[in-house]
mmCIF file of C-alpha atoms and ligand atoms in Angstrom:
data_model
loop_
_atom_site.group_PDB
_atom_site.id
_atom_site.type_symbol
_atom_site.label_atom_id
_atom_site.label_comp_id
_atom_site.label_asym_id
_atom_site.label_seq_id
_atom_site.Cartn_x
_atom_site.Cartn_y
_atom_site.Cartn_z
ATOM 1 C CA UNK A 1 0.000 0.000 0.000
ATOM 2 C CA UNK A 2 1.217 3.656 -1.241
ATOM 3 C CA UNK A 3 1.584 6.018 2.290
ATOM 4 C CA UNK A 4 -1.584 8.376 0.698
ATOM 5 C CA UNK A 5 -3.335 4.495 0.681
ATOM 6 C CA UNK A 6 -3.016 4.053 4.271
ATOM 7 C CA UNK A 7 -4.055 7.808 5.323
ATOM 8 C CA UNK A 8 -7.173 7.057 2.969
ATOM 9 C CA UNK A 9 -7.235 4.108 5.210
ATOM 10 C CA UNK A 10 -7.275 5.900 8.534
ATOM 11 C CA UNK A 11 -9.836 8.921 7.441
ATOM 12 C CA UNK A 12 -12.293 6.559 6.196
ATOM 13 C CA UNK A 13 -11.953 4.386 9.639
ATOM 14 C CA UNK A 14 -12.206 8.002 11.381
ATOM 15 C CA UNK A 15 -15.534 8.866 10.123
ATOM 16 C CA UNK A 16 -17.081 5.945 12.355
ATOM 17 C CA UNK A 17 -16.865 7.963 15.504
ATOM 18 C CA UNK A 18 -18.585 10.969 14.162
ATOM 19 C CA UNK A 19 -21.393 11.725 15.481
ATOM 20 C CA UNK A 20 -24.607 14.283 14.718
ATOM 21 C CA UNK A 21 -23.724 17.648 15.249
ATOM 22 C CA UNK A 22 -20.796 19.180 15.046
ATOM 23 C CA UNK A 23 -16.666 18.583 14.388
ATOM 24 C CA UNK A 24 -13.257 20.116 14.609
ATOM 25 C CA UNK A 25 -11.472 19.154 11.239
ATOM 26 C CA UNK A 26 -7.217 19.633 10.963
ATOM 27 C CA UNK A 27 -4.995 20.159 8.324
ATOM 28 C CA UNK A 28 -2.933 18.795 6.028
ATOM 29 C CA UNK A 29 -3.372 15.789 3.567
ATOM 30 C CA UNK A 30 -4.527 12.937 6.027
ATOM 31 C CA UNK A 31 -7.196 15.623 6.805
ATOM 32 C CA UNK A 32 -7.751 16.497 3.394
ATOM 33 C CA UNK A 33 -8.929 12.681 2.455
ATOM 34 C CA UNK A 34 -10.732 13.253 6.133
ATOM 35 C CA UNK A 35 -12.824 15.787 4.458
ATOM 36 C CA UNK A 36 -13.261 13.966 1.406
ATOM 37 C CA UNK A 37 -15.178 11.117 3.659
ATOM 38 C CA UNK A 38 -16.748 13.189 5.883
ATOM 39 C CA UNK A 39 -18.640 15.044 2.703
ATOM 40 C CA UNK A 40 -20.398 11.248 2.057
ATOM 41 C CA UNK A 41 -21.960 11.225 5.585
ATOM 42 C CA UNK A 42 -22.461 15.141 5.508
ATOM 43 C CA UNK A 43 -26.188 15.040 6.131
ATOM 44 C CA UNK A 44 -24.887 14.004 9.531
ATOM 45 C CA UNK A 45 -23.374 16.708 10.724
ATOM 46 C CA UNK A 46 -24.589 20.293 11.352
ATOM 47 C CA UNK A 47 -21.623 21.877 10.589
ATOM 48 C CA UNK A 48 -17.593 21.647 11.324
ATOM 49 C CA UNK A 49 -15.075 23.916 12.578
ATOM 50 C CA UNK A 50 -11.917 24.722 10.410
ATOM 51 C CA UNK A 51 -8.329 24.227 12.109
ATOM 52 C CA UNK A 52 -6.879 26.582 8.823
ATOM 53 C CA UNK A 53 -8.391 28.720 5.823
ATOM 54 C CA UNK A 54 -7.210 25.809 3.736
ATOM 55 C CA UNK A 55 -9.810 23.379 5.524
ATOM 56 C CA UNK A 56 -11.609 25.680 5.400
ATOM 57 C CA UNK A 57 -11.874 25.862 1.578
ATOM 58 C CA UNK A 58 -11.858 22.213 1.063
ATOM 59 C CA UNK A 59 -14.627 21.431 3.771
ATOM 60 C CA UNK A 60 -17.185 24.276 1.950
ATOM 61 C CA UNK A 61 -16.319 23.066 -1.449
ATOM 62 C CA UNK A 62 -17.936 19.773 -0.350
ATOM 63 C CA UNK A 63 -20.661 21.267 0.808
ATOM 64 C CA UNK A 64 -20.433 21.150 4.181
ATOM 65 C CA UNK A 65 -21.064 24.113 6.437
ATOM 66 C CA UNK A 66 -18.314 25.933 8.037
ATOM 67 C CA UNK A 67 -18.688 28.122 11.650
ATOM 68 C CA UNK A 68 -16.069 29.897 13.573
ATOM 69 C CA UNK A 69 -15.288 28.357 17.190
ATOM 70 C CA UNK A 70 -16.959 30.887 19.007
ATOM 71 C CA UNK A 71 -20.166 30.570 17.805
ATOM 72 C CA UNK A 72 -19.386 26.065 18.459
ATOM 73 C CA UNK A 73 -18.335 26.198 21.534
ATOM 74 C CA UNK A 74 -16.919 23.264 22.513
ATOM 75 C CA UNK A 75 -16.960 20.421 20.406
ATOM 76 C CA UNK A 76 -17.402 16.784 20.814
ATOM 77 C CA UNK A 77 -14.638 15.971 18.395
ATOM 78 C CA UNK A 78 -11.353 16.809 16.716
ATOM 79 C CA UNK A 79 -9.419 14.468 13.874
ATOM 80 C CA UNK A 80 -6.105 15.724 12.393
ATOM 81 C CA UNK A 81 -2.985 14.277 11.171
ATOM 82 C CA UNK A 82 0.563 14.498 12.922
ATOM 83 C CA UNK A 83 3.656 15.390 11.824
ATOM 84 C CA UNK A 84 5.311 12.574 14.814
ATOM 85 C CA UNK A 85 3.567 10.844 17.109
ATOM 86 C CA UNK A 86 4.227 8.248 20.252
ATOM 87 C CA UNK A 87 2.944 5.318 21.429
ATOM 88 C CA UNK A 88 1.684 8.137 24.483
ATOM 89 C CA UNK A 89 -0.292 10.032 21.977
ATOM 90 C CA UNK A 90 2.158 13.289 22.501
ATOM 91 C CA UNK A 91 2.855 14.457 18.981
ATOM 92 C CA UNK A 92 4.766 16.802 16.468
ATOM 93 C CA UNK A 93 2.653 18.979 14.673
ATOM 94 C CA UNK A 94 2.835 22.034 12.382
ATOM 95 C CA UNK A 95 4.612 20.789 9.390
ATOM 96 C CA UNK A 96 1.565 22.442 7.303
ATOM 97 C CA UNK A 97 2.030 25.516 9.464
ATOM 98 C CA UNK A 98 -1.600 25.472 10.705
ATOM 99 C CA UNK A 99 -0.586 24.601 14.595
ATOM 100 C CA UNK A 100 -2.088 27.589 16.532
ATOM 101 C CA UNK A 101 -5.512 27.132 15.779
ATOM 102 C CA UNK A 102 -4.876 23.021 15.334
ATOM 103 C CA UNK A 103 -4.099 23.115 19.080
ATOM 104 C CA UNK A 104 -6.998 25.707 19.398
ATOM 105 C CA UNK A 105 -9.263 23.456 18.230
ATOM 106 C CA UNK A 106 -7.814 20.585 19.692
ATOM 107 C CA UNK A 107 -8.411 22.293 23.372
ATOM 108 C CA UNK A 108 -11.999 23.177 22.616
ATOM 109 C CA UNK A 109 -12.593 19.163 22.056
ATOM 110 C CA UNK A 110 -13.926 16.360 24.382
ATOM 111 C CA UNK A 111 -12.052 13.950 22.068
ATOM 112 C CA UNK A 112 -9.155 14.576 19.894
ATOM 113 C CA UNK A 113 -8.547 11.411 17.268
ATOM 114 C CA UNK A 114 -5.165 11.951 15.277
ATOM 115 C CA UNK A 115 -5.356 9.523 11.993
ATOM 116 C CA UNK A 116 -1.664 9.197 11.050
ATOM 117 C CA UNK A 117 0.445 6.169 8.682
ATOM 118 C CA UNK A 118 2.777 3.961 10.384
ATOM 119 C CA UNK A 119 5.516 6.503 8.936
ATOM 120 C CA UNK A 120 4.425 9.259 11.639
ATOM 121 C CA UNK A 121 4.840 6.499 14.922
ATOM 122 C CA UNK A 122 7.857 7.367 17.022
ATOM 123 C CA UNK A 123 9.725 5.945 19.990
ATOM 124 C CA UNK A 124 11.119 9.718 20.796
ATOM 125 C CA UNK A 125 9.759 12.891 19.009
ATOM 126 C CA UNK A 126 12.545 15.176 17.922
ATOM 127 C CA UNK A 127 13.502 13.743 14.409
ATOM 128 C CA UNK A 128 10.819 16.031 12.771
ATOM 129 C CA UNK A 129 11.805 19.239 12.945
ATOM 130 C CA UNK A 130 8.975 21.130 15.719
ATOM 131 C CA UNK A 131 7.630 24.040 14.198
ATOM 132 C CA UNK A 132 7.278 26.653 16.392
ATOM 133 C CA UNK A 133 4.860 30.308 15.245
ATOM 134 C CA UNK A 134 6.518 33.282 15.996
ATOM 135 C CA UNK A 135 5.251 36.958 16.012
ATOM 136 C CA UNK A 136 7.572 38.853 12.728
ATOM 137 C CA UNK A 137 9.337 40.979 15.065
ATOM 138 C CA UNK A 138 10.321 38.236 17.490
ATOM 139 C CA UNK A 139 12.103 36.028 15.400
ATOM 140 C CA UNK A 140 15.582 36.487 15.755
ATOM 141 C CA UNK A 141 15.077 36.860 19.629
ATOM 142 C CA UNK A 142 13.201 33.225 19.737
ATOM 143 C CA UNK A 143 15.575 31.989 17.615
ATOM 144 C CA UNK A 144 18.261 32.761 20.255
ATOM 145 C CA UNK A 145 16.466 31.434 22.976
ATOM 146 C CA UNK A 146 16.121 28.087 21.219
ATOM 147 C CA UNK A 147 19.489 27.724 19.884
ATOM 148 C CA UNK A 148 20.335 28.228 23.800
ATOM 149 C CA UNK A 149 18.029 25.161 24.686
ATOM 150 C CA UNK A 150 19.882 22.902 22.165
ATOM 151 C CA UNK A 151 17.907 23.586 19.229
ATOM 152 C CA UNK A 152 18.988 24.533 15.681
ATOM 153 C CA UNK A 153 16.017 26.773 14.304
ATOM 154 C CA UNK A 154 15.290 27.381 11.110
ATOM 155 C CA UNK A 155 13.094 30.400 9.841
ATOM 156 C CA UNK A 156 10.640 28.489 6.748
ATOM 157 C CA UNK A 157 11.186 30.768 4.018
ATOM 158 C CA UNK A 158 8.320 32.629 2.041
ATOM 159 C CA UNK A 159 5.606 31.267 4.387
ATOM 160 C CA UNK A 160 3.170 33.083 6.598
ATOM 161 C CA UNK A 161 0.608 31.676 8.934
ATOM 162 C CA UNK A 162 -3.061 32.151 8.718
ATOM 163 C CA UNK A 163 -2.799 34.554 11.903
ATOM 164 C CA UNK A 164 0.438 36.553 9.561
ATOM 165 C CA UNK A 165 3.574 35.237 11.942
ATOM 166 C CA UNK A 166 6.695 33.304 11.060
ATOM 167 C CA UNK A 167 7.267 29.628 11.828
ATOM 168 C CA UNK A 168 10.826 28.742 12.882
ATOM 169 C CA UNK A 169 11.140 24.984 12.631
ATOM 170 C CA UNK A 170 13.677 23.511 14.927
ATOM 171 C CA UNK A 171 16.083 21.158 14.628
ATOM 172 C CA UNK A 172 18.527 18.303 16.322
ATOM 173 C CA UNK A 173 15.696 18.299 19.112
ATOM 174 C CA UNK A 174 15.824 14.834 21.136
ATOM 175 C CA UNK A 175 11.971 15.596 23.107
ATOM 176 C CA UNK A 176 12.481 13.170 25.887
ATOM 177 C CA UNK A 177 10.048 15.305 28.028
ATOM 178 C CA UNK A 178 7.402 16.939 25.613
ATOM 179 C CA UNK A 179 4.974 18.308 28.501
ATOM 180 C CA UNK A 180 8.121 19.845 29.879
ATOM 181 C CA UNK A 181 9.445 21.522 26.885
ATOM 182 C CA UNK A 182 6.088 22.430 25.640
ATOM 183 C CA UNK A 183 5.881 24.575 29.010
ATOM 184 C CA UNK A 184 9.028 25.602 28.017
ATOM 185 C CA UNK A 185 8.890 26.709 24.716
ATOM 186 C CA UNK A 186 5.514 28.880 25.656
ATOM 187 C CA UNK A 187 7.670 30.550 28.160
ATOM 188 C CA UNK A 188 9.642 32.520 25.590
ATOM 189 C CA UNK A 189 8.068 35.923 24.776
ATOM 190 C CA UNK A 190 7.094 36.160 20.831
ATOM 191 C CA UNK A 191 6.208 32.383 20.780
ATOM 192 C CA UNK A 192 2.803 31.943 19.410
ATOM 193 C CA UNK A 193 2.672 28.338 19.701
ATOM 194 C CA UNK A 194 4.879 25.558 19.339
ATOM 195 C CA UNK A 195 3.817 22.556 17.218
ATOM 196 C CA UNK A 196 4.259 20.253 20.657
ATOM 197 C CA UNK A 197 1.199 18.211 21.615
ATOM 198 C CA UNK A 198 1.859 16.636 25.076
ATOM 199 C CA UNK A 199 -0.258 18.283 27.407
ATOM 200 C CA UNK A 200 -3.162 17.993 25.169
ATOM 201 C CA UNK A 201 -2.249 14.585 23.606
ATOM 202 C CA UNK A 202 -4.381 12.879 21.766
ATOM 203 C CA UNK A 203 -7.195 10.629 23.258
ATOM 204 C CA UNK A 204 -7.324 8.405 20.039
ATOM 205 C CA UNK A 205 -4.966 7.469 17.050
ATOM 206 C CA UNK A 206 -5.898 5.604 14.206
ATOM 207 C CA UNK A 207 -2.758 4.098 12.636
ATOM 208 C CA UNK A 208 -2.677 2.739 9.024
ATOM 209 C CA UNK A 209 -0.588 0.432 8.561
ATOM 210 C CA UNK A 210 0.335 -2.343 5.468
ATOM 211 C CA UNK A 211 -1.505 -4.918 7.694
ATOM 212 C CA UNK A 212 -4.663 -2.579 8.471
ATOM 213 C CA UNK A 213 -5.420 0.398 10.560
ATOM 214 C CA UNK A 214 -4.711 0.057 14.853
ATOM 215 C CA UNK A 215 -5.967 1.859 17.096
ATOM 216 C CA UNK A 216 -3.991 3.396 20.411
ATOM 217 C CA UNK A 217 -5.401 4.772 23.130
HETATM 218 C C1 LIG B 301 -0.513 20.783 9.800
HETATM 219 C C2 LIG B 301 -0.316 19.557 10.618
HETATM 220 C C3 LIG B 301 -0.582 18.241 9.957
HETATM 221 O O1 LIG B 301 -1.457 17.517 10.730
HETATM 222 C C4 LIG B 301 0.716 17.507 9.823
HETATM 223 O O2 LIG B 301 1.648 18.332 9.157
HETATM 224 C C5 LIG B 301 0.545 16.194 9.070
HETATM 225 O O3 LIG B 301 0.277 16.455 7.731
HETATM 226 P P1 LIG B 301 0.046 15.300 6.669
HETATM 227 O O4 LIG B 301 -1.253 14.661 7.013
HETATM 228 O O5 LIG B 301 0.003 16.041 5.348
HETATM 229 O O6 LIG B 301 1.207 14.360 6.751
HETATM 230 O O7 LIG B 301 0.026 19.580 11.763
HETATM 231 O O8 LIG B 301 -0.137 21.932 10.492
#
């Protein structure tokens, strides 16, 4: 099976555990063939909350209705890819550049399911570099601060978040703590977000694999 077989494989297996009403939806291309499902069983749902004006885009050109978070409230559940994730359900995430209002989302949700190959599974996150928003001005300044916590970061070139900051991805990152260094990483003035997902780990992940998809929990 081709790696966009296998997220196909987790998004369909996903849209079992939606349920009438309404959803958070991610980003990125696991999410994307999310969407693509979730627009067969759209006469399910009222309506679905947008983690990025990309999602956005693809979840109204199905037909399906989009509202902002404040008028939702919270929701019952969230599905998005990861960029790395552990057998605890902390993950990397960000690599699409969406991760402030992914984690948003993800924190307005009673249940957060990340649908992920067997490519994103990880015994220690760090190998992807952890993208990390920054406000313009601050970017130099963060980027000192994480070179002094071991980091090597990187500013991604030409890109600009839906909120208009900078992402600095960082790398040569060993994350043997993740809830620590998330703390961490918030600390530093001019950080947005960083793409960690530890203290808000998932509650569900849906991992394709050759052999089918398993579930952790
Ligand atoms: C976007 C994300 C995505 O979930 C992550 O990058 C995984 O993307 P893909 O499903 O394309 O591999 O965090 O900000």
């Amino acid at each position: 099976m081709t790696q966009d077989e296998l997220k196909q494989a987790v998004a369909r297996e996903a849209v079992n555990f939606v349920e009438p009403g309404l959803i958070g939806v991610g980003t990125g291309s696991t999410a994307n063939y999310f969407i693509d499902e979730l627009a067969k069983i759209k006469h399910k749902i009222d309506a679905a909350v947008a983690s990025s004006e990309a999602t956005a885009q693809r979840l109204m050109a199905r037909g399906i209705r989009v509202i902002d978070l404040n008028q939702a409230g919270q929701l019952p559940l969230y599905v998005d890819g990861a960029d790395e994730i552990t057998e605890h359900l902390t993950m990397i995430k960000g690599g699409g550049g969406a991760l402030t209002r992914e984690k948003i989302v993800a924190a307005a949700s009673d249940k957060f399911i990340c649908i992920a190959d067997h490519t994103k599974l990880v015994d220690v996150l760090g190998k992807f570099p952890l993208p990390i928003e920054v406000i313009p001005m601050a970017r130099s300044y963060v980027a000192r601060e994480l070179v002094k916590l071991g980091g090597q970061p990187k500013l991604r070139e030409g890109f600009v978040t839906d909120n208009g900051n900078v992402i600095l991805d960082v790398h040569n990152l060993t994350i043997m703590n993740p809830v620590e260094l998330e703390s961490t990483l918030n600390q530093i003035v001019g950080v947005v977000t960083n793409g960690l997902f530890a203290r808000r780990p998932a509650d569900l992940a849906l991992i394709g694999t050759p052999q089918g998809v398993t579930a952790l929990k």
